Tab-separated table of C-alpha atoms in Angstrom:
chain	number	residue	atom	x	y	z
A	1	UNK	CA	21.319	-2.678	-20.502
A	2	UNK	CA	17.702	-3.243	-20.723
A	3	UNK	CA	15.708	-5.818	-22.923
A	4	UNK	CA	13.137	-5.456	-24.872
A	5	UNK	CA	10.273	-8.293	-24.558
A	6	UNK	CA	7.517	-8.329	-26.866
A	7	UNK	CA	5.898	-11.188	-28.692
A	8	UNK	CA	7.032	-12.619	-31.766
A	9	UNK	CA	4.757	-15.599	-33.117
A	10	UNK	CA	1.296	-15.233	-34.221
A	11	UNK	CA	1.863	-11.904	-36.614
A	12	UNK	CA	5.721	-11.997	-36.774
A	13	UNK	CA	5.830	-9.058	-39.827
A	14	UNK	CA	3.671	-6.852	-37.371
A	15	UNK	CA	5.704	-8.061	-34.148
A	16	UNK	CA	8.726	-7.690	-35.776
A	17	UNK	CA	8.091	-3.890	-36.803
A	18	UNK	CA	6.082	-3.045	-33.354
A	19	UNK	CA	9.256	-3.989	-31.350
A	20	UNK	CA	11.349	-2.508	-33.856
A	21	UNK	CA	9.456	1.134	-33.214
A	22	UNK	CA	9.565	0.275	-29.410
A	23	UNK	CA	12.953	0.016	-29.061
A	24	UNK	CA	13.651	3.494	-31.298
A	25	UNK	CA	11.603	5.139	-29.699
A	26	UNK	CA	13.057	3.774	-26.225
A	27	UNK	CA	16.877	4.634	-27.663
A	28	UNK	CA	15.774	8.201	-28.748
A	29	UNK	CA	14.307	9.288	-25.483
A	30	UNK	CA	17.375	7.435	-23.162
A	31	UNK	CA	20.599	7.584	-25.068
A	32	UNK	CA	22.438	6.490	-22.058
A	33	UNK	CA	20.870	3.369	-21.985
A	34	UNK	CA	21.802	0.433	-24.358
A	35	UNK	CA	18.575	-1.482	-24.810
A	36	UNK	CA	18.234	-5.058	-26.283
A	37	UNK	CA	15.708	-5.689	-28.977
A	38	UNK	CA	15.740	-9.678	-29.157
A	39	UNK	CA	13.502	-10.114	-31.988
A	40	UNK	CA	16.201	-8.104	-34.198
A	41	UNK	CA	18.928	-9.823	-32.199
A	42	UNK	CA	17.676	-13.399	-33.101
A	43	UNK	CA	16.763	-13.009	-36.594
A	44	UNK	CA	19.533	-15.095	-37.763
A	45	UNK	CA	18.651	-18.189	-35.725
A	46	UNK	CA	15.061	-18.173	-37.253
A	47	UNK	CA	16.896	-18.314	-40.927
A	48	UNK	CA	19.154	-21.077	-39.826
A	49	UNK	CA	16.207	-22.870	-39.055
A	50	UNK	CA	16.755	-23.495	-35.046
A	51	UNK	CA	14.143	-24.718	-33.032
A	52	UNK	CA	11.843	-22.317	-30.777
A	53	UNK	CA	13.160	-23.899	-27.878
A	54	UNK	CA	16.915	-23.355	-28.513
A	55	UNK	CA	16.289	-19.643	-29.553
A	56	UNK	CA	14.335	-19.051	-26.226
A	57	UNK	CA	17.587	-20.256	-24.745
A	58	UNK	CA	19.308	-17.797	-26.278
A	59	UNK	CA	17.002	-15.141	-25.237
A	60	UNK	CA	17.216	-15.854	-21.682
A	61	UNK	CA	21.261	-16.265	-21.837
A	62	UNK	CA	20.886	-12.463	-23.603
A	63	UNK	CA	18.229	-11.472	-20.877
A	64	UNK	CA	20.751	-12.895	-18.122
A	65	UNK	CA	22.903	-10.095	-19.174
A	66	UNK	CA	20.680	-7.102	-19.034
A	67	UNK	CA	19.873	-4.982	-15.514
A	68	UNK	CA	16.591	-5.109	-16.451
A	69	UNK	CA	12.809	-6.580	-18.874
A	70	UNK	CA	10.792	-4.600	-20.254
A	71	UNK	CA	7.587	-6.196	-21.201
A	72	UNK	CA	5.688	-5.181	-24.203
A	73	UNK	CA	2.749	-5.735	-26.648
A	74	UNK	CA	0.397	-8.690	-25.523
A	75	UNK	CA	3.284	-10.082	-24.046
A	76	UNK	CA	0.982	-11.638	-21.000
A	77	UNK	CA	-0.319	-14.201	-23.818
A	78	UNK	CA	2.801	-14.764	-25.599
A	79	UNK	CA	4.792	-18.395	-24.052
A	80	UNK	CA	8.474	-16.757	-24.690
A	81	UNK	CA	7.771	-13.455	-22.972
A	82	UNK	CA	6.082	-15.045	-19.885
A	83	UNK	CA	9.416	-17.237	-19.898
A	84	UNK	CA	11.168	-14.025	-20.233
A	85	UNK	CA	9.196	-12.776	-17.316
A	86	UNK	CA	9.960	-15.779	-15.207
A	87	UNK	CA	13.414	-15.493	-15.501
A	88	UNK	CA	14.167	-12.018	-15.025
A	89	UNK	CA	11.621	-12.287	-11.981
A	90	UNK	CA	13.862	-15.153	-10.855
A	91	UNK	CA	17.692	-13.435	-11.218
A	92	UNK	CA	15.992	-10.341	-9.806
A	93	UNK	CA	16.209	-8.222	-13.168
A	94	UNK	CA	14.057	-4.608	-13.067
A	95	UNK	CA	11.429	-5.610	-14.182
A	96	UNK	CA	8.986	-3.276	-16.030
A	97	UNK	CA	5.940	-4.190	-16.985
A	98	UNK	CA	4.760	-1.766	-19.944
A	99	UNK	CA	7.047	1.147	-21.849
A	100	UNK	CA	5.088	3.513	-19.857
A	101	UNK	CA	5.998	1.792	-16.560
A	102	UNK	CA	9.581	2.083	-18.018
A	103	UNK	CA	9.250	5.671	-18.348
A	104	UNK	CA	7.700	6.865	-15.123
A	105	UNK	CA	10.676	5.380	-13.177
């Protein structure tokens, strides 16, 4: 199980469609691997108006679950994802640090 980290706030309509296409794209070309798209996932947090902090909770309890990160978009300038980063660095998670990294594994 592999997440998918890219950033959300800033240009969430774009965000939300660029991870969106990542993570088809990433399904299509590995069907034997169940990947984690936690912008999608979280959606209904945002609408019940939860905090950023208790959503990026979430995400790392979600991340905690998954063999593996991989980091997309500008996700080196986006607070959640470099908490992402930090956390899968710190359980020891693959971590991967663009799609194409992913993919030349």
């Amino acid at each position: 199980m592999i997440y998918i980290s890219h950033p959300y706030t800033g240009n969430e309509k774009q965000n939300i469609e660029d991870a969106e296409n990542i993570a088809v794209e990433l399904a299509k070309k590995n069907p034997d691997i169940l990947f984690i798209n936690p912008i999608a996932t979280m959606k209904h947090n945002g609408i019940a108006g939860r905090n950023y902090k208790a959503i990026i909770k979430n995400c790392l309890e979600l991340l905690g679950h998954c063999d593996g990160i991989i980091l997309t978009g500008d996700w080196q300038n986006s607070k959640g994802c470099m908490c992402e980063y930090g956390y899968a660095k710190a359980k020891g998670l693959f971590i991967f640090e663009s799609v194409e990294k992913f993919n030349q594994r």
